[in-house]
XYZ file of C-alpha atoms in Angstrom:
656
model
C 52.888 121.664 54.530
C 49.199 121.789 53.553
C 48.333 120.515 57.024
C 50.313 123.339 58.687
C 48.626 126.006 56.467
C 45.221 124.558 57.290
C 46.073 124.622 61.021
C 47.193 128.269 60.851
C 43.965 129.260 59.052
C 41.884 127.327 61.586
C 43.668 128.946 64.535
C 43.271 132.427 63.028
C 39.501 131.897 63.125
C 39.553 132.048 66.903
C 40.977 135.606 67.067
C 37.745 137.389 67.856
C 36.268 134.610 69.997
C 39.372 134.077 72.133
C 40.103 137.614 73.284
C 39.911 136.701 76.974
C 43.266 135.849 78.586
C 44.089 132.282 79.641
C 45.238 131.922 83.264
C 48.051 129.331 83.506
C 48.577 128.101 87.065
C 52.091 127.071 88.185
C 53.417 125.722 91.477
C 57.005 124.495 90.992
C 60.005 126.494 92.218
C 62.708 124.354 90.585
C 64.144 124.247 87.056
C 63.523 123.205 84.352
C 59.714 123.034 84.766
C 58.871 126.499 86.108
C 60.374 128.910 88.631
C 60.743 132.620 89.311
C 64.035 134.459 88.731
C 64.249 138.160 89.681
C 60.439 138.331 89.692
C 60.074 136.765 86.214
C 58.348 133.388 85.744
C 60.269 131.113 83.394
C 60.891 127.448 82.602
C 59.866 124.795 80.072
C 56.123 124.774 80.913
C 55.924 128.579 81.046
C 57.728 129.066 77.707
C 55.759 126.257 75.996
C 52.409 127.660 77.224
C 53.459 131.167 76.128
C 54.289 129.868 72.632
C 50.922 128.047 72.462
C 49.236 131.317 73.458
C 50.918 133.072 70.512
C 49.726 130.395 68.062
C 46.145 130.392 69.414
C 46.219 134.222 69.790
C 45.450 134.042 73.511
C 47.081 136.236 76.129
C 48.730 133.922 78.709
C 48.929 135.073 82.318
C 50.872 133.099 84.912
C 49.433 132.750 88.412
C 51.439 131.005 91.129
C 49.684 128.963 93.832
C 50.324 125.818 95.851
C 49.967 122.488 94.052
C 46.948 121.404 96.120
C 45.183 124.741 95.507
C 45.783 124.464 91.739
C 44.334 120.930 91.682
C 41.211 122.187 93.469
C 40.902 125.278 91.232
C 41.218 123.407 87.942
C 38.271 121.189 88.949
C 36.119 124.254 89.655
C 34.720 125.909 86.466
C 34.230 129.181 88.391
C 37.855 129.474 89.546
C 40.365 131.948 88.090
C 42.642 129.113 86.863
C 42.104 127.781 83.299
C 45.054 125.451 82.701
C 47.741 123.767 84.842
C 50.618 121.398 84.061
C 50.593 118.114 85.993
C 52.059 114.624 85.666
C 49.784 111.634 84.972
C 50.814 107.952 85.193
C 51.141 106.525 81.692
C 48.608 103.770 82.460
C 45.962 105.997 84.106
C 44.053 108.923 82.560
C 42.796 111.811 84.707
C 39.056 112.541 84.454
C 39.604 116.197 83.485
C 40.325 117.592 80.035
C 44.027 117.038 79.260
C 46.377 117.684 76.374
C 48.604 115.353 74.393
C 51.657 114.148 76.385
C 54.239 116.926 76.728
C 57.266 115.142 78.180
C 58.035 111.830 79.861
C 59.223 111.451 83.458
C 59.254 108.863 86.215
C 59.248 108.440 89.983
C 61.520 106.278 92.134
C 62.501 105.685 95.734
C 64.903 107.920 97.709
C 66.488 106.904 101.038
C 69.331 107.986 103.305
C 72.890 107.034 102.398
C 73.776 103.510 103.496
C 70.244 102.146 103.319
C 69.539 99.098 101.153
C 68.567 99.411 97.484
C 64.838 99.174 96.573
C 64.562 96.570 93.809
C 60.751 96.421 93.541
C 57.502 97.323 95.273
C 57.824 94.314 97.635
C 60.964 95.882 99.152
C 58.758 98.739 100.464
C 56.641 96.382 102.599
C 56.084 97.694 106.170
C 58.245 100.786 105.512
C 57.092 104.341 106.176
C 56.781 105.890 102.722
C 56.210 109.627 102.075
C 53.656 110.329 99.287
C 52.917 113.842 97.950
C 49.144 114.408 98.016
C 47.663 114.919 94.531
C 50.861 113.947 92.705
C 50.945 111.410 89.898
C 52.425 108.939 92.421
C 49.307 109.470 94.541
C 47.040 108.983 91.475
C 48.847 105.773 90.532
C 48.623 104.290 94.050
C 44.844 104.853 94.154
C 44.517 102.019 91.627
C 47.533 100.005 92.803
C 47.459 99.648 96.616
C 50.771 98.609 98.174
C 51.797 96.951 101.451
C 53.573 99.878 103.099
C 52.790 102.566 105.680
C 51.746 105.681 103.773
C 52.739 109.132 105.123
C 51.054 112.026 103.239
C 53.095 115.209 102.639
C 52.346 118.495 100.865
C 55.719 118.734 99.008
C 58.491 116.361 98.019
C 60.891 118.621 99.944
C 58.790 118.011 103.081
C 59.333 114.282 102.526
C 63.117 114.823 102.242
C 63.140 116.773 105.507
C 61.155 114.020 107.237
C 63.660 111.511 105.820
C 66.518 113.398 107.496
C 64.509 113.446 110.747
C 63.965 109.662 110.355
C 60.206 110.165 110.505
C 59.906 108.246 107.199
C 62.050 105.497 105.636
C 61.475 106.171 101.927
C 60.267 109.061 99.741
C 58.614 108.249 96.387
C 59.475 111.387 94.373
C 59.176 112.597 90.787
C 62.517 112.589 88.931
C 62.970 116.257 87.909
C 62.112 117.715 91.332
C 64.166 115.125 93.251
C 67.281 115.695 91.142
C 67.274 119.374 92.079
C 66.538 118.759 95.763
C 69.416 116.292 96.226
C 72.252 118.924 96.141
C 70.553 120.531 99.187
C 70.189 117.152 100.941
C 73.528 115.369 100.334
C 72.696 112.514 102.708
C 69.718 111.521 100.517
C 70.368 109.204 97.608
C 68.447 107.573 94.754
C 67.701 104.015 95.895
C 65.812 102.358 93.010
C 65.200 102.152 89.305
C 62.046 103.933 88.025
C 58.942 102.469 89.742
C 56.279 104.582 88.003
C 56.387 106.172 84.541
C 54.393 109.296 83.817
C 53.932 112.095 81.303
C 53.441 115.840 81.727
C 50.091 117.140 80.394
C 48.232 120.434 80.373
C 44.962 119.884 82.320
C 41.736 121.923 82.406
C 38.105 121.413 83.480
C 35.363 120.161 81.160
C 34.123 123.709 80.524
C 37.350 124.421 78.612
C 37.121 121.539 76.108
C 37.336 123.973 73.171
C 40.402 125.660 74.703
C 42.080 122.269 75.201
C 41.395 121.437 71.535
C 43.199 124.646 70.512
C 46.117 123.831 72.838
C 46.453 120.325 71.316
C 46.395 121.743 67.776
C 49.084 124.283 68.628
C 51.150 121.617 70.444
C 51.061 119.350 67.392
C 52.047 122.241 65.143
C 55.066 122.930 67.364
C 56.062 119.255 67.111
C 55.693 119.179 63.310
C 57.700 122.404 62.873
C 60.558 121.186 65.121
C 60.133 124.067 67.594
C 59.009 121.613 70.308
C 62.308 119.715 69.888
C 64.209 123.007 70.314
C 62.404 123.741 73.591
C 63.069 120.200 74.865
C 66.794 120.502 74.054
C 66.912 123.965 75.640
C 65.406 122.944 78.990
C 66.059 119.170 79.259
C 69.128 118.641 77.044
C 72.214 116.782 78.308
C 74.525 118.968 80.329
C 71.981 121.430 81.749
C 72.775 120.392 85.311
C 75.841 122.374 86.326
C 78.085 122.000 89.337
C 77.039 124.275 92.200
C 80.394 126.063 92.604
C 79.313 128.162 95.586
C 78.156 125.088 97.471
C 81.336 123.266 96.471
C 83.539 126.156 97.646
C 81.712 126.288 100.978
C 82.199 122.555 101.472
C 85.901 122.844 100.538
C 86.309 125.754 102.991
C 84.742 123.816 105.856
C 86.805 120.737 105.046
C 89.945 122.864 104.902
C 89.060 124.420 108.256
C 88.490 120.961 109.702
C 91.794 119.663 108.327
C 93.612 122.739 109.625
C 92.085 122.260 113.077
C 92.968 118.600 112.984
C 96.514 119.447 111.875
C 96.911 122.005 114.661
C 95.637 119.497 117.192
C 98.081 116.949 115.818
C 100.973 119.373 116.133
C 100.104 120.131 119.769
C 99.724 116.446 120.434
C 103.110 115.691 118.774
C 104.848 118.452 120.731
C 103.336 117.124 123.960
C 104.393 113.586 123.115
C 107.927 114.740 122.340
C 108.161 116.304 125.769
C 106.909 113.152 127.358
C 109.295 110.946 125.377
C 112.208 112.632 127.005
C 110.711 111.921 130.395
C 109.282 108.511 129.693
C 111.812 106.556 127.759
C 110.452 103.374 129.252
C 107.154 103.953 127.357
C 108.859 104.279 123.944
C 107.892 100.833 122.696
C 104.287 101.387 123.669
C 104.149 104.764 121.949
C 105.678 103.320 118.771
C 103.088 100.563 118.738
C 100.314 103.139 119.041
C 101.832 105.158 116.182
C 101.962 102.100 113.958
C 98.284 101.347 114.724
C 97.298 104.927 113.852
C 99.259 104.792 110.564
C 97.567 101.522 109.674
C 94.144 103.083 110.185
C 95.085 106.087 108.045
C 96.362 103.757 105.306
C 93.136 101.745 105.396
C 91.081 104.941 105.188
C 93.169 106.103 102.211
C 92.641 102.782 100.456
C 88.892 102.990 101.059
C 88.779 106.509 99.605
C 90.791 105.397 96.590
C 88.485 102.399 96.044
C 85.474 104.738 96.042
C 87.053 106.908 93.330
C 88.107 103.839 91.357
C 84.530 102.526 91.565
C 83.074 105.590 89.829
C 82.153 104.407 86.278
C 83.159 107.734 84.710
C 86.666 108.953 84.032
C 87.975 111.430 86.644
C 91.355 113.088 85.884
C 93.164 115.978 87.601
C 95.503 118.282 85.549
C 97.687 121.263 86.491
C 98.394 124.402 84.431
C 101.266 122.629 82.633
C 98.669 120.017 81.560
C 100.453 117.357 83.592
C 98.181 114.589 84.772
C 98.335 114.688 88.579
C 95.856 111.916 89.370
C 93.134 109.788 87.773
C 90.900 106.838 88.562
C 92.199 105.071 85.445
C 88.927 105.254 83.465
C 88.967 106.308 79.765
C 92.340 108.072 79.991
C 93.717 106.597 76.740
C 90.484 107.464 74.900
C 90.574 111.080 76.083
C 94.264 111.738 75.367
C 94.468 109.850 72.033
C 92.393 112.345 69.987
C 90.110 109.451 68.959
C 86.975 111.335 70.030
C 85.182 113.641 67.572
C 83.361 116.863 68.415
C 79.917 117.918 67.153
C 81.478 119.173 63.885
C 83.116 115.796 63.173
C 86.646 117.079 63.903
C 89.147 115.329 66.186
C 88.817 116.683 69.717
C 91.927 118.234 71.312
C 91.987 118.395 75.119
C 94.870 120.871 75.559
C 93.118 124.015 74.170
C 90.066 123.325 76.337
C 92.225 123.000 79.491
C 93.867 126.355 78.725
C 90.463 127.982 78.175
C 89.102 126.773 81.528
C 92.251 127.808 83.438
C 92.337 131.260 81.802
C 88.615 132.033 82.200
C 88.043 130.068 85.438
C 84.690 128.987 84.004
C 83.587 125.358 83.581
C 83.156 123.990 80.058
C 81.160 121.073 78.651
C 81.517 119.270 75.296
C 79.489 116.543 73.555
C 81.815 114.010 71.856
C 81.365 110.792 69.914
C 83.310 107.860 68.470
C 81.628 105.580 65.947
C 78.198 104.909 67.532
C 79.216 105.776 71.120
C 78.646 109.198 72.695
C 80.400 110.941 75.594
C 79.952 114.045 77.718
C 83.109 115.877 78.793
C 83.059 118.359 81.702
C 86.059 120.463 82.762
C 85.917 122.413 86.054
C 88.583 124.751 87.506
C 89.988 124.024 90.985
C 91.885 126.684 92.888
C 93.044 128.611 89.812
C 95.929 126.270 88.914
C 94.239 122.902 88.468
C 91.250 121.457 86.645
C 89.261 118.272 87.107
C 88.037 116.492 83.956
C 84.950 114.239 84.034
C 84.314 111.954 81.044
C 80.932 110.186 81.101
C 79.528 107.872 78.424
C 76.048 109.034 77.372
C 75.319 106.539 74.586
C 72.187 105.260 76.306
C 70.821 108.767 76.928
C 71.538 109.688 73.301
C 69.691 106.601 72.066
C 66.744 107.384 74.360
C 66.539 110.922 72.936
C 66.617 109.531 69.391
C 63.909 107.016 70.255
C 61.783 109.785 71.775
C 62.228 111.968 68.665
C 61.378 109.026 66.392
C 58.251 108.234 68.410
C 57.124 111.869 68.278
C 57.588 112.027 64.505
C 55.774 108.706 63.972
C 52.834 109.941 66.032
C 52.620 113.113 63.950
C 52.935 111.120 60.719
C 50.074 108.818 61.765
C 47.706 111.761 62.171
C 48.871 113.383 58.927
C 48.630 110.196 56.821
C 45.065 109.453 57.958
C 43.865 112.819 56.648
C 45.800 112.501 53.388
C 44.472 108.987 52.756
C 40.880 110.131 53.285
C 41.242 113.136 50.952
C 43.043 111.242 48.160
C 41.393 107.797 48.270
C 37.884 109.228 47.734
C 38.569 110.885 44.317
C 40.871 107.982 43.370
C 38.007 105.542 44.014
C 35.706 107.660 41.852
C 38.288 107.569 39.033
C 38.604 103.759 39.252
C 34.823 103.232 39.172
C 34.284 105.795 36.394
C 37.024 104.386 34.145
C 35.631 100.869 34.636
C 32.238 102.091 33.366
C 34.011 103.892 30.522
C 35.857 100.705 29.487
C 32.645 98.643 29.509
C 30.859 101.338 27.488
C 33.641 101.319 24.883
C 33.252 97.559 24.465
C 29.532 98.005 23.845
C 30.091 100.909 21.410
C 32.631 99.125 19.192
C 29.944 97.412 16.987
C 28.142 100.738 16.563
C 31.409 102.439 15.615
C 32.165 99.790 13.041
C 28.594 100.022 11.625
C 28.758 103.806 11.379
C 32.174 103.647 9.722
C 30.646 101.508 6.929
C 27.950 104.205 6.507
C 30.525 107.039 6.407
C 34.048 105.908 5.391
C 35.381 109.437 5.983
C 34.144 109.702 9.576
C 36.880 110.615 12.145
C 36.943 110.475 15.959
C 38.996 113.309 17.495
C 40.830 113.611 14.186
C 41.754 109.890 14.140
C 40.481 106.958 12.149
C 37.783 105.114 14.168
C 39.846 101.933 14.669
C 42.921 103.849 15.826
C 40.771 106.103 18.030
C 39.258 103.028 19.706
C 42.726 101.615 20.371
C 43.894 104.944 21.822
C 40.805 105.140 24.046
C 41.387 101.563 25.294
C 45.031 102.336 25.997
C 44.119 105.623 27.695
C 41.520 104.005 29.943
C 44.000 101.284 30.957
C 46.648 103.952 31.697
C 44.210 105.993 33.804
C 43.097 102.921 35.774
C 46.711 101.827 36.358
C 47.665 105.334 37.498
C 44.675 105.590 39.862
C 45.471 102.232 41.439
C 49.126 103.284 41.778
C 48.009 106.450 43.602
C 45.878 104.319 45.921
C 48.820 101.979 46.573
C 51.182 104.864 47.421
C 48.632 106.438 49.789
C 48.168 103.057 51.449
C 51.964 102.816 51.899
C 51.916 106.189 53.635
C 49.153 105.009 56.004
C 51.084 101.860 56.821
C 54.407 103.641 57.361
C 54.007 103.437 61.148
C 53.394 99.646 60.842
C 56.625 98.409 59.213
C 56.063 94.770 60.256
C 52.889 94.332 58.160
C 53.043 91.132 56.094
C 53.388 91.503 52.333
C 53.082 88.931 49.569
C 56.599 88.848 48.084
C 57.256 87.021 44.812
C 60.357 86.252 42.776
C 61.304 89.169 40.495
C 64.126 90.323 38.230
C 65.971 93.377 39.597
C 66.843 94.460 36.021
C 63.096 94.805 35.326
C 62.762 96.966 38.452
C 65.555 99.273 37.213
C 64.174 99.491 33.649
C 60.631 100.307 34.841
C 61.998 102.926 37.249
C 63.965 104.576 34.410
C 60.872 104.684 32.207
C 58.793 106.287 34.966
C 61.495 108.952 35.572
C 62.288 109.579 31.888
C 61.221 113.225 32.152
C 63.664 113.888 35.029
C 66.722 112.001 33.689
C 66.531 113.312 30.114
C 68.678 116.325 31.118
C 71.555 114.089 32.270
C 73.910 111.458 30.892
C 72.562 108.025 31.898
C 74.525 104.740 31.892
C 73.241 101.269 32.823
C 75.449 98.298 33.708
C 72.982 95.473 34.254
C 74.203 91.940 34.881
C 72.867 89.274 32.504
C 70.984 87.157 33.193
C 69.212 89.546 35.554
C 69.668 88.650 39.265
C 66.459 87.537 40.958
C 65.197 88.176 44.481
C 61.931 87.756 46.402
C 60.033 90.992 46.978
C 57.345 93.458 45.933
C 58.227 94.877 42.494
C 56.178 98.053 42.857
C 57.658 98.891 46.255
C 61.234 98.323 45.017
C 60.425 100.513 41.996
C 59.341 103.188 44.465
C 62.744 102.933 46.197
C 64.766 103.120 42.946
C 62.590 106.012 41.675
C 63.306 107.956 44.878
C 67.062 107.338 44.546
C 67.002 108.434 40.883
C 65.041 111.597 41.690
C 67.378 112.508 44.566
C 70.383 112.002 42.301
C 68.795 114.313 39.683
C 68.225 117.008 42.350
C 71.907 116.778 43.364
C 73.358 117.095 39.820
C 73.795 120.024 37.451
C 71.980 119.736 34.070
C 74.144 118.914 31.033
C 77.164 117.953 33.199
C 75.393 115.433 35.453
C 76.092 111.711 35.039
C 73.805 108.978 36.414
C 74.920 105.313 36.562
C 72.596 102.422 37.416
C 73.982 98.912 37.817
C 72.998 95.484 39.098
C 74.788 92.221 39.839
C 75.848 89.778 42.550
C 78.658 90.417 45.051
C 79.633 87.964 47.802
C 76.358 86.082 47.431
C 74.188 89.234 47.686
C 72.175 90.820 44.846
C 72.875 94.547 44.536
C 71.173 97.561 42.937
C 73.490 100.572 42.743
C 72.629 104.208 41.870
C 75.598 106.605 41.484
C 75.765 110.308 40.603
C 78.433 113.014 40.327
C 76.344 115.622 42.154
C 77.010 117.845 45.151
C 77.321 114.982 47.689
C 76.556 115.116 51.427
C 78.507 115.949 54.586
C 78.709 113.694 57.670
C 75.872 115.442 59.533
C 73.461 115.075 56.585
C 74.411 111.407 56.063
C 73.496 110.650 59.696
C 69.925 111.933 59.204
C 68.838 111.124 55.614
C 66.649 108.204 56.756
C 64.837 110.204 59.449
C 61.168 111.084 58.797
C 60.651 114.767 57.801
C 64.393 115.500 57.432
C 65.164 117.241 54.124
C 67.635 119.768 52.740
C 65.042 120.855 50.153
C 62.192 122.036 52.411
C 62.387 125.572 50.999
C 61.449 124.237 47.514
C 58.779 121.771 48.617
C 60.688 118.751 49.967
C 58.705 116.780 52.575
C 61.487 114.585 54.022
C 59.402 111.413 53.634
C 60.949 109.874 50.490
C 64.094 108.255 51.898
C 62.458 107.360 55.224
C 59.795 105.381 53.311
C 62.576 103.799 51.224
C 64.366 102.763 54.420
C 61.206 101.093 55.692
C 60.708 99.223 52.386
C 64.337 97.970 52.352
C 63.964 96.769 55.961
C 60.751 94.918 55.099
C 62.679 93.128 52.345
C 65.405 92.239 54.919
C 67.884 94.170 52.800
C 70.823 96.431 53.577
C 71.236 100.047 52.425
C 74.783 101.407 52.126
C 75.595 105.060 51.367
C 78.916 106.540 50.248
C 79.070 110.315 49.743
C 81.505 113.220 49.949
C 80.779 116.940 49.445
C 81.516 117.895 45.829
C 82.317 114.299 44.762
C 78.867 112.733 44.373
C 76.928 109.940 46.039
C 76.604 106.160 45.599
C 73.547 104.337 47.010
C 73.801 100.505 47.163
C 70.873 98.198 48.011
C 71.793 94.602 48.985
C 69.308 91.687 49.031
C 69.492 87.952 49.556
C 68.741 85.676 46.586
C 66.723 83.347 48.848
C 63.341 84.349 50.356
C 63.642 85.627 53.936
C 62.085 83.474 56.638
């Protein structure tokens, strides 16, 4: 929180100096990056740059040019373009000023339908490959020459057109643009896994180094506040790609026209054949044989079509208005119709109301569902007013990738924050340690003088205490101050090392009862308002670990329990023992409890339900890291209004 206030104060200092507008150059015409709708520029980059302009108190103006012109302008300090958004390969840095990574992407190979899959770079040997000039694919290939025939193009769409004209064999295209070009080029398909990974950055020339510093500061503030995550979910979240109904209707109309023409031709042919059968009875056997051959071909074609539908990994089901299942490819039907899936609110999902909604409104609907640790995306689209098609796709991997991306973003922010905190706190802590050491040595030297002076004046007092007692109090006080200063230093060091959970620690055998007792003493001021019970197994179970770190975990659990309970009626229970060969430490309270959504996120960095009153969201995430380092297990049981039980499980033997 202090870091955010400092950043706001720092940014406000640029108000007078940064009155000139910042010209943001854009080139893309496809969502979600940037595009123009009814004369208004919009998209992820445009909205993010606009929000950065608000934080840095710059006026942002959007200017649209070609990609090649923007690349030339941003390298020219005298041009009218200050900042552009481009993609850089993750392993190669551009020479210009560039911001922190904005969002990850990748490039892969695209070919015509029916062409072989591209498994690696060697599969591109001797092929004609379209490369967009100035793109991050182009930048990457400058340092990684490949054995293929390079064809330069100005746009990825130009490469797709050349692919249809068979002037190139492969197009290496960036993911977001290619995904939105493919509906317009149905004969083009994705033909490889990602070959190049890149990241979007804001780029400017060296003259704008100060401006880029302001952009980075604002970008980090957006990430810390969670607003960056909201923009990512808004523009890149699962389900943003909708079915193009107009294109689908046009295709259905043309297919219907084709089938009708074919049917009419068949009727004429049948009528003609009937006339001829009357005249050519001798050819009956031959005509029957031809009919059987035609039916066999139709049957084979039907089987091939069915095999294609059956091969789709997602569930595809067709329902009518009476919610009767007309057809399916047999994938995930039982899961969908058994009410085993849960919606975003944790309630059992019911398919029937959603089918009625789509049929009544004739608008497609999408839902995010989950079951245990698996996630699904459900899409329902109307067909012809009386039927709907349901698509059920498992998105567990995409969900895990989003979580990993969020975790990486938070860890990066925490690394920057902890470095500043450590520097600001360790300096005065070091001064305290050195000063109290000098104070302790001075007290040892002054003891003989104190004793001598006491003999001279038996009634002499030090701070209202007898000299001997005063000396003991001063010794105890200096030891307490030194221990507290070193504890502060240890905690700050833990915060610095949070992003390095695999760091080796010197674990020793310890008694878990001692850990609980010390934790209770250190939190005596918080727990004195509640009823406290301890059920500690004797003799105390022993484990291998770091006593101070485990005390930090138990202290956090005790403090969270105190925040959840009401004074005078709250009851806190701490217990220890051995269950099924595992040593446990258990902290229970009768507080407000937690719902399912909160339980899923309590171990995430920066997540807290107490931010309005100063909560940082770091306590339980640090505890989770400490328990993992001790190769332990952390179990949580909680219900709203019924309290919470936290159980820590450890092995009695040292972990290898």
